[in-house]
DNA sequence: GACAAATGATACTATTAATGTATCATAATG
DNA sequence: CATTATGATACATTAATAGTATCATTTGTC
């Protein structure tokens, strides 16, 4: 299963490097060297982080990215939702339509409680903890 | 994200119906009517359950399936592993190769602890609880 | 001002995993 | 021995993930 997809994963690694060098601007070129990740893919990821206010971008020569917030305020959950959409362990898959049994479904009840558990855990993980 | 894929999901629903009728043989035809799931796909699923000792099959006319164990002994975790492979929230995705940082990686540590939490929860869910 | 080096915007392609089909063989019942 | 069921297995489709490509725009430096 994929709790974390590759774009989220790459974003974390990129942010860790940026966090560790947070008084200067870090370019995509540097990150590609550091992480060994495909450049166009990483660019797309960095752009999204920038659009979502997690990174601040600097255009032009010597440009690149800096953190837009403190690492303590960058949450894993936010990153996951940025790249993977709203956190949801499993939708009701039954017949692809919205399920009429949601309320009575025992499986759903179990999954919902599990989901809450996981979400609360992920909510607490910040970039600060990962980059130290 | 997909904690539970469709074949696991269908298998649960099929098992619930079989459990509720556990003194008789239930055929694929009946299950298709009951669940409205594509027949060939359901057949594949039932075969797998049978191979894995969760269902007992009866060939020939009036054939079909019965539970091979008590509902109390059929675990959600087992079903998930039957259809989705060994339970693992997220592998290290880094560079598609086995990661050399496993031990020092902070993200890995967090995910591992989360994984344990989830796995323990799922381990406790049985068909009995879902079919009542 | 021209050039180089960076990101912005966006459309496209490829790969992989999930989902679903089809077919023929084999067994049991009446 | 025909009918109705599962067994085995190969194939096809769809959707999600992962990755590329291209051109525009901004900025620093000579
Ligand atoms: S059947 Fe839809 S939520 Fe369970
Ligand atoms: S980088 Fe591989 S486990 Fe974290």
mmCIF file with all atom_site columns, C-alpha atoms in Angstrom, chain A:
data_model
loop_
_atom_site.group_PDB
_atom_site.id
_atom_site.type_symbol
_atom_site.label_atom_id
_atom_site.label_alt_id
_atom_site.label_comp_id
_atom_site.label_asym_id
_atom_site.label_entity_id
_atom_site.label_seq_id
_atom_site.pdbx_PDB_ins_code
_atom_site.Cartn_x
_atom_site.Cartn_y
_atom_site.Cartn_z
_atom_site.occupancy
_atom_site.B_iso_or_equiv
_atom_site.pdbx_formal_charge
_atom_site.auth_seq_id
_atom_site.auth_comp_id
_atom_site.auth_asym_id
_atom_site.auth_atom_id
_atom_site.pdbx_PDB_model_num
ATOM 1   C CA . UNK A 1 1   ? 0.000   0.000  0.000   1.00 0.00 ? 1   UNK A CA 1
ATOM 2   C CA . UNK A 1 2   ? 1.149   3.542  -0.462  1.00 0.00 ? 2   UNK A CA 1
ATOM 3   C CA . UNK A 1 3   ? 0.693   5.821  2.480   1.00 0.00 ? 3   UNK A CA 1
ATOM 4   C CA . UNK A 1 4   ? 3.267   8.102  0.906   1.00 0.00 ? 4   UNK A CA 1
ATOM 5   C CA . UNK A 1 5   ? 3.728   8.448  -2.833  1.00 0.00 ? 5   UNK A CA 1
ATOM 6   C CA . UNK A 1 6   ? 6.921   9.340  -4.564  1.00 0.00 ? 6   UNK A CA 1
ATOM 7   C CA . UNK A 1 7   ? 6.234   13.024 -5.054  1.00 0.00 ? 7   UNK A CA 1
ATOM 8   C CA . UNK A 1 8   ? 5.484   13.412 -1.355  1.00 0.00 ? 8   UNK A CA 1
ATOM 9   C CA . UNK A 1 9   ? 8.597   11.448 -0.527  1.00 0.00 ? 9   UNK A CA 1
ATOM 10  C CA . UNK A 1 10  ? 10.803  13.523 -2.798  1.00 0.00 ? 10  UNK A CA 1
ATOM 11  C CA . UNK A 1 11  ? 9.282   16.680 -1.415  1.00 0.00 ? 11  UNK A CA 1
ATOM 12  C CA . UNK A 1 12  ? 10.232  15.604 2.094   1.00 0.00 ? 12  UNK A CA 1
ATOM 13  C CA . UNK A 1 13  ? 13.819  14.905 1.113   1.00 0.00 ? 13  UNK A CA 1
ATOM 14  C CA . UNK A 1 14  ? 14.068  18.198 -0.731  1.00 0.00 ? 14  UNK A CA 1
ATOM 15  C CA . UNK A 1 15  ? 12.621  20.063 2.234   1.00 0.00 ? 15  UNK A CA 1
ATOM 16  C CA . UNK A 1 16  ? 15.029  18.368 4.606   1.00 0.00 ? 16  UNK A CA 1
ATOM 17  C CA . UNK A 1 17  ? 17.955  19.612 2.546   1.00 0.00 ? 17  UNK A CA 1
ATOM 18  C CA . UNK A 1 18  ? 16.510  23.079 2.269   1.00 0.00 ? 18  UNK A CA 1
ATOM 19  C CA . UNK A 1 19  ? 15.823  23.137 5.996   1.00 0.00 ? 19  UNK A CA 1
ATOM 20  C CA . UNK A 1 20  ? 19.405  22.219 6.759   1.00 0.00 ? 20  UNK A CA 1
ATOM 21  C CA . UNK A 1 21  ? 20.562  25.164 4.674   1.00 0.00 ? 21  UNK A CA 1
ATOM 22  C CA . UNK A 1 22  ? 17.898  27.566 5.631   1.00 0.00 ? 22  UNK A CA 1
ATOM 23  C CA . UNK A 1 23  ? 19.838  30.823 5.572   1.00 0.00 ? 23  UNK A CA 1
ATOM 24  C CA . UNK A 1 24  ? 20.549  30.605 1.875   1.00 0.00 ? 24  UNK A CA 1
ATOM 25  C CA . UNK A 1 25  ? 18.761  29.983 -1.408  1.00 0.00 ? 25  UNK A CA 1
ATOM 26  C CA . UNK A 1 26  ? 18.924  26.430 -2.700  1.00 0.00 ? 26  UNK A CA 1
ATOM 27  C CA . UNK A 1 27  ? 18.540  25.783 -6.435  1.00 0.00 ? 27  UNK A CA 1
ATOM 28  C CA . UNK A 1 28  ? 16.928  22.847 -8.194  1.00 0.00 ? 28  UNK A CA 1
ATOM 29  C CA . UNK A 1 29  ? 20.325  21.996 -9.663  1.00 0.00 ? 29  UNK A CA 1
ATOM 30  C CA . UNK A 1 30  ? 21.763  21.607 -6.197  1.00 0.00 ? 30  UNK A CA 1
ATOM 31  C CA . UNK A 1 31  ? 18.845  19.475 -5.068  1.00 0.00 ? 31  UNK A CA 1
ATOM 32  C CA . UNK A 1 32  ? 19.117  17.215 -8.106  1.00 0.00 ? 32  UNK A CA 1
ATOM 33  C CA . UNK A 1 33  ? 22.771  16.634 -7.263  1.00 0.00 ? 33  UNK A CA 1
ATOM 34  C CA . UNK A 1 34  ? 21.967  16.064 -3.618  1.00 0.00 ? 34  UNK A CA 1
ATOM 35  C CA . UNK A 1 35  ? 19.007  13.729 -4.078  1.00 0.00 ? 35  UNK A CA 1
ATOM 36  C CA . UNK A 1 36  ? 19.586  12.121 -7.454  1.00 0.00 ? 36  UNK A CA 1
ATOM 37  C CA . UNK A 1 37  ? 15.969  12.648 -8.405  1.00 0.00 ? 37  UNK A CA 1
ATOM 38  C CA . UNK A 1 38  ? 14.795  13.345 -11.991 1.00 0.00 ? 38  UNK A CA 1
ATOM 39  C CA . UNK A 1 39  ? 15.040  17.045 -12.544 1.00 0.00 ? 39  UNK A CA 1
ATOM 40  C CA . UNK A 1 40  ? 11.747  17.831 -14.337 1.00 0.00 ? 40  UNK A CA 1
ATOM 41  C CA . UNK A 1 41  ? 9.825   15.835 -11.770 1.00 0.00 ? 41  UNK A CA 1
ATOM 42  C CA . UNK A 1 42  ? 11.527  17.625 -8.931  1.00 0.00 ? 42  UNK A CA 1
ATOM 43  C CA . UNK A 1 43  ? 10.831  20.973 -10.544 1.00 0.00 ? 43  UNK A CA 1
ATOM 44  C CA . UNK A 1 44  ? 7.156   20.173 -10.662 1.00 0.00 ? 44  UNK A CA 1
ATOM 45  C CA . UNK A 1 45  ? 7.230   19.225 -7.008  1.00 0.00 ? 45  UNK A CA 1
ATOM 46  C CA . UNK A 1 46  ? 9.073   22.370 -5.952  1.00 0.00 ? 46  UNK A CA 1
ATOM 47  C CA . UNK A 1 47  ? 6.646   24.511 -7.892  1.00 0.00 ? 47  UNK A CA 1
ATOM 48  C CA . UNK A 1 48  ? 3.728   22.939 -6.088  1.00 0.00 ? 48  UNK A CA 1
ATOM 49  C CA . UNK A 1 49  ? 5.382   23.514 -2.739  1.00 0.00 ? 49  UNK A CA 1
ATOM 50  C CA . UNK A 1 50  ? 5.912   27.106 -3.737  1.00 0.00 ? 50  UNK A CA 1
ATOM 51  C CA . UNK A 1 51  ? 2.319   27.602 -4.858  1.00 0.00 ? 51  UNK A CA 1
ATOM 52  C CA . UNK A 1 52  ? 1.142   26.129 -1.575  1.00 0.00 ? 52  UNK A CA 1
ATOM 53  C CA . UNK A 1 53  ? 3.178   28.505 0.539   1.00 0.00 ? 53  UNK A CA 1
ATOM 54  C CA . UNK A 1 54  ? 5.628   25.954 1.872   1.00 0.00 ? 54  UNK A CA 1
ATOM 55  C CA . UNK A 1 55  ? 8.549   27.242 -0.141  1.00 0.00 ? 55  UNK A CA 1
ATOM 56  C CA . UNK A 1 56  ? 9.348   30.751 -1.214  1.00 0.00 ? 56  UNK A CA 1
ATOM 57  C CA . UNK A 1 57  ? 10.832  30.947 -4.696  1.00 0.00 ? 57  UNK A CA 1
ATOM 58  C CA . UNK A 1 58  ? 13.457  33.305 -6.097  1.00 0.00 ? 58  UNK A CA 1
ATOM 59  C CA . UNK A 1 59  ? 13.526  33.669 -9.850  1.00 0.00 ? 59  UNK A CA 1
ATOM 60  C CA . UNK A 1 60  ? 16.422  34.548 -12.086 1.00 0.00 ? 60  UNK A CA 1
ATOM 61  C CA . UNK A 1 61  ? 20.109  33.973 -11.753 1.00 0.00 ? 61  UNK A CA 1
ATOM 62  C CA . UNK A 1 62  ? 21.200  32.559 -8.399  1.00 0.00 ? 62  UNK A CA 1
ATOM 63  C CA . UNK A 1 63  ? 17.549  31.871 -7.797  1.00 0.00 ? 63  UNK A CA 1
ATOM 64  C CA . UNK A 1 64  ? 15.999  28.879 -6.111  1.00 0.00 ? 64  UNK A CA 1
ATOM 65  C CA . UNK A 1 65  ? 14.019  28.192 -2.980  1.00 0.00 ? 65  UNK A CA 1
ATOM 66  C CA . UNK A 1 66  ? 13.886  28.850 0.722   1.00 0.00 ? 66  UNK A CA 1
ATOM 67  C CA . UNK A 1 67  ? 11.468  27.654 3.352   1.00 0.00 ? 67  UNK A CA 1
ATOM 68  C CA . UNK A 1 68  ? 8.434   29.910 3.608   1.00 0.00 ? 68  UNK A CA 1
ATOM 69  C CA . UNK A 1 69  ? 7.769   28.752 7.183   1.00 0.00 ? 69  UNK A CA 1
ATOM 70  C CA . UNK A 1 70  ? 9.623   27.355 10.131  1.00 0.00 ? 70  UNK A CA 1
ATOM 71  C CA . UNK A 1 71  ? 10.270  23.609 9.925   1.00 0.00 ? 71  UNK A CA 1
ATOM 72  C CA . UNK A 1 72  ? 8.185   23.265 13.087  1.00 0.00 ? 72  UNK A CA 1
ATOM 73  C CA . UNK A 1 73  ? 5.201   24.461 11.113  1.00 0.00 ? 73  UNK A CA 1
ATOM 74  C CA . UNK A 1 74  ? 5.567   22.219 8.099   1.00 0.00 ? 74  UNK A CA 1
ATOM 75  C CA . UNK A 1 75  ? 3.496   19.130 8.726   1.00 0.00 ? 75  UNK A CA 1
ATOM 76  C CA . UNK A 1 76  ? 3.803   15.784 7.036   1.00 0.00 ? 76  UNK A CA 1
ATOM 77  C CA . UNK A 1 77  ? 0.015   15.724 6.743   1.00 0.00 ? 77  UNK A CA 1
ATOM 78  C CA . UNK A 1 78  ? 0.078   18.971 4.776   1.00 0.00 ? 78  UNK A CA 1
ATOM 79  C CA . UNK A 1 79  ? 2.670   17.588 2.387   1.00 0.00 ? 79  UNK A CA 1
ATOM 80  C CA . UNK A 1 80  ? 0.703   14.409 1.882   1.00 0.00 ? 80  UNK A CA 1
ATOM 81  C CA . UNK A 1 81  ? -2.457  16.355 1.194   1.00 0.00 ? 81  UNK A CA 1
ATOM 82  C CA . UNK A 1 82  ? -0.603  18.646 -1.200  1.00 0.00 ? 82  UNK A CA 1
ATOM 83  C CA . UNK A 1 83  ? 0.492   15.761 -3.393  1.00 0.00 ? 83  UNK A CA 1
ATOM 84  C CA . UNK A 1 84  ? -2.047  13.080 -2.661  1.00 0.00 ? 84  UNK A CA 1
ATOM 85  C CA . UNK A 1 85  ? -5.257  14.903 -1.889  1.00 0.00 ? 85  UNK A CA 1
ATOM 86  C CA . UNK A 1 86  ? -7.341  14.862 1.266   1.00 0.00 ? 86  UNK A CA 1
ATOM 87  C CA . UNK A 1 87  ? -6.238  12.205 3.703   1.00 0.00 ? 87  UNK A CA 1
ATOM 88  C CA . UNK A 1 88  ? -8.516  9.187  3.477   1.00 0.00 ? 88  UNK A CA 1
ATOM 89  C CA . UNK A 1 89  ? -7.392  5.650  4.191   1.00 0.00 ? 89  UNK A CA 1
ATOM 90  C CA . UNK A 1 90  ? -10.044 4.042  2.031   1.00 0.00 ? 90  UNK A CA 1
ATOM 91  C CA . UNK A 1 91  ? -13.213 5.228  0.402   1.00 0.00 ? 91  UNK A CA 1
ATOM 92  C CA . UNK A 1 92  ? -16.137 2.894  0.250   1.00 0.00 ? 92  UNK A CA 1
ATOM 93  C CA . UNK A 1 93  ? -15.430 1.123  -3.015  1.00 0.00 ? 93  UNK A CA 1
ATOM 94  C CA . UNK A 1 94  ? -18.681 -0.641 -3.296  1.00 0.00 ? 94  UNK A CA 1
ATOM 95  C CA . UNK A 1 95  ? -19.935 -0.422 -6.839  1.00 0.00 ? 95  UNK A CA 1
ATOM 96  C CA . UNK A 1 96  ? -18.102 2.854  -7.391  1.00 0.00 ? 96  UNK A CA 1
ATOM 97  C CA . UNK A 1 97  ? -21.151 4.817  -6.342  1.00 0.00 ? 97  UNK A CA 1
ATOM 98  C CA . UNK A 1 98  ? -21.650 6.619  -3.093  1.00 0.00 ? 98  UNK A CA 1
ATOM 99  C CA . UNK A 1 99  ? -22.491 3.929  -0.646  1.00 0.00 ? 99  UNK A CA 1
ATOM 100 C CA . UNK A 1 100 ? -25.924 3.808  0.957   1.00 0.00 ? 100 UNK A CA 1
ATOM 101 C CA . UNK A 1 101 ? -24.651 1.604  3.779   1.00 0.00 ? 101 UNK A CA 1
ATOM 102 C CA . UNK A 1 102 ? -22.145 4.065  5.226   1.00 0.00 ? 102 UNK A CA 1
ATOM 103 C CA . UNK A 1 103 ? -24.024 4.408  8.460   1.00 0.00 ? 103 UNK A CA 1
ATOM 104 C CA . UNK A 1 104 ? -24.671 0.755  9.210   1.00 0.00 ? 104 UNK A CA 1
ATOM 105 C CA . UNK A 1 105 ? -21.484 -0.660 7.687   1.00 0.00 ? 105 UNK A CA 1
ATOM 106 C CA . UNK A 1 106 ? -19.333 -2.317 10.316  1.00 0.00 ? 106 UNK A CA 1
ATOM 107 C CA . UNK A 1 107 ? -16.234 -2.265 8.158   1.00 0.00 ? 107 UNK A CA 1
ATOM 108 C CA . UNK A 1 108 ? -16.627 1.433  7.574   1.00 0.00 ? 108 UNK A CA 1
ATOM 109 C CA . UNK A 1 109 ? -16.876 2.044  11.290  1.00 0.00 ? 109 UNK A CA 1
ATOM 110 C CA . UNK A 1 110 ? -13.638 0.182  11.920  1.00 0.00 ? 110 UNK A CA 1
ATOM 111 C CA . UNK A 1 111 ? -11.846 1.956  9.107   1.00 0.00 ? 111 UNK A CA 1
ATOM 112 C CA . UNK A 1 112 ? -13.034 5.346  10.236  1.00 0.00 ? 112 UNK A CA 1
ATOM 113 C CA . UNK A 1 113 ? -11.643 4.850  13.689  1.00 0.00 ? 113 UNK A CA 1
ATOM 114 C CA . UNK A 1 114 ? -8.384  3.589  12.247  1.00 0.00 ? 114 UNK A CA 1
ATOM 115 C CA . UNK A 1 115 ? -8.222  6.562  9.953   1.00 0.00 ? 115 UNK A CA 1
ATOM 116 C CA . UNK A 1 116 ? -8.622  8.964  12.820  1.00 0.00 ? 116 UNK A CA 1
ATOM 117 C CA . UNK A 1 117 ? -5.810  7.248  14.651  1.00 0.00 ? 117 UNK A CA 1
ATOM 118 C CA . UNK A 1 118 ? -3.426  7.468  11.705  1.00 0.00 ? 118 UNK A CA 1
ATOM 119 C CA . UNK A 1 119 ? -4.338  11.009 10.791  1.00 0.00 ? 119 UNK A CA 1
ATOM 120 C CA . UNK A 1 120 ? -3.713  12.209 14.325  1.00 0.00 ? 120 UNK A CA 1
ATOM 121 C CA . UNK A 1 121 ? -0.312  10.584 14.312  1.00 0.00 ? 121 UNK A CA 1
ATOM 122 C CA . UNK A 1 122 ? 0.666   12.078 10.979  1.00 0.00 ? 122 UNK A CA 1
ATOM 123 C CA . UNK A 1 123 ? -0.579  15.462 12.027  1.00 0.00 ? 123 UNK A CA 1
ATOM 124 C CA . UNK A 1 124 ? 2.084   15.598 14.687  1.00 0.00 ? 124 UNK A CA 1
ATOM 125 C CA . UNK A 1 125 ? 5.049   14.864 12.448  1.00 0.00 ? 125 UNK A CA 1
ATOM 126 C CA . UNK A 1 126 ? 6.828   18.012 11.303  1.00 0.00 ? 126 UNK A CA 1
ATOM 127 C CA . UNK A 1 127 ? 9.754   18.775 9.055   1.00 0.00 ? 127 UNK A CA 1
ATOM 128 C CA . UNK A 1 128 ? 11.671  19.829 12.140  1.00 0.00 ? 128 UNK A CA 1
ATOM 129 C CA . UNK A 1 129 ? 11.587  16.281 13.458  1.00 0.00 ? 129 UNK A CA 1
ATOM 130 C CA . UNK A 1 130 ? 12.688  14.819 10.161  1.00 0.00 ? 130 UNK A CA 1
ATOM 131 C CA . UNK A 1 131 ? 15.497  17.214 9.361   1.00 0.00 ? 131 UNK A CA 1
ATOM 132 C CA . UNK A 1 132 ? 17.371  17.232 12.638  1.00 0.00 ? 132 UNK A CA 1
#
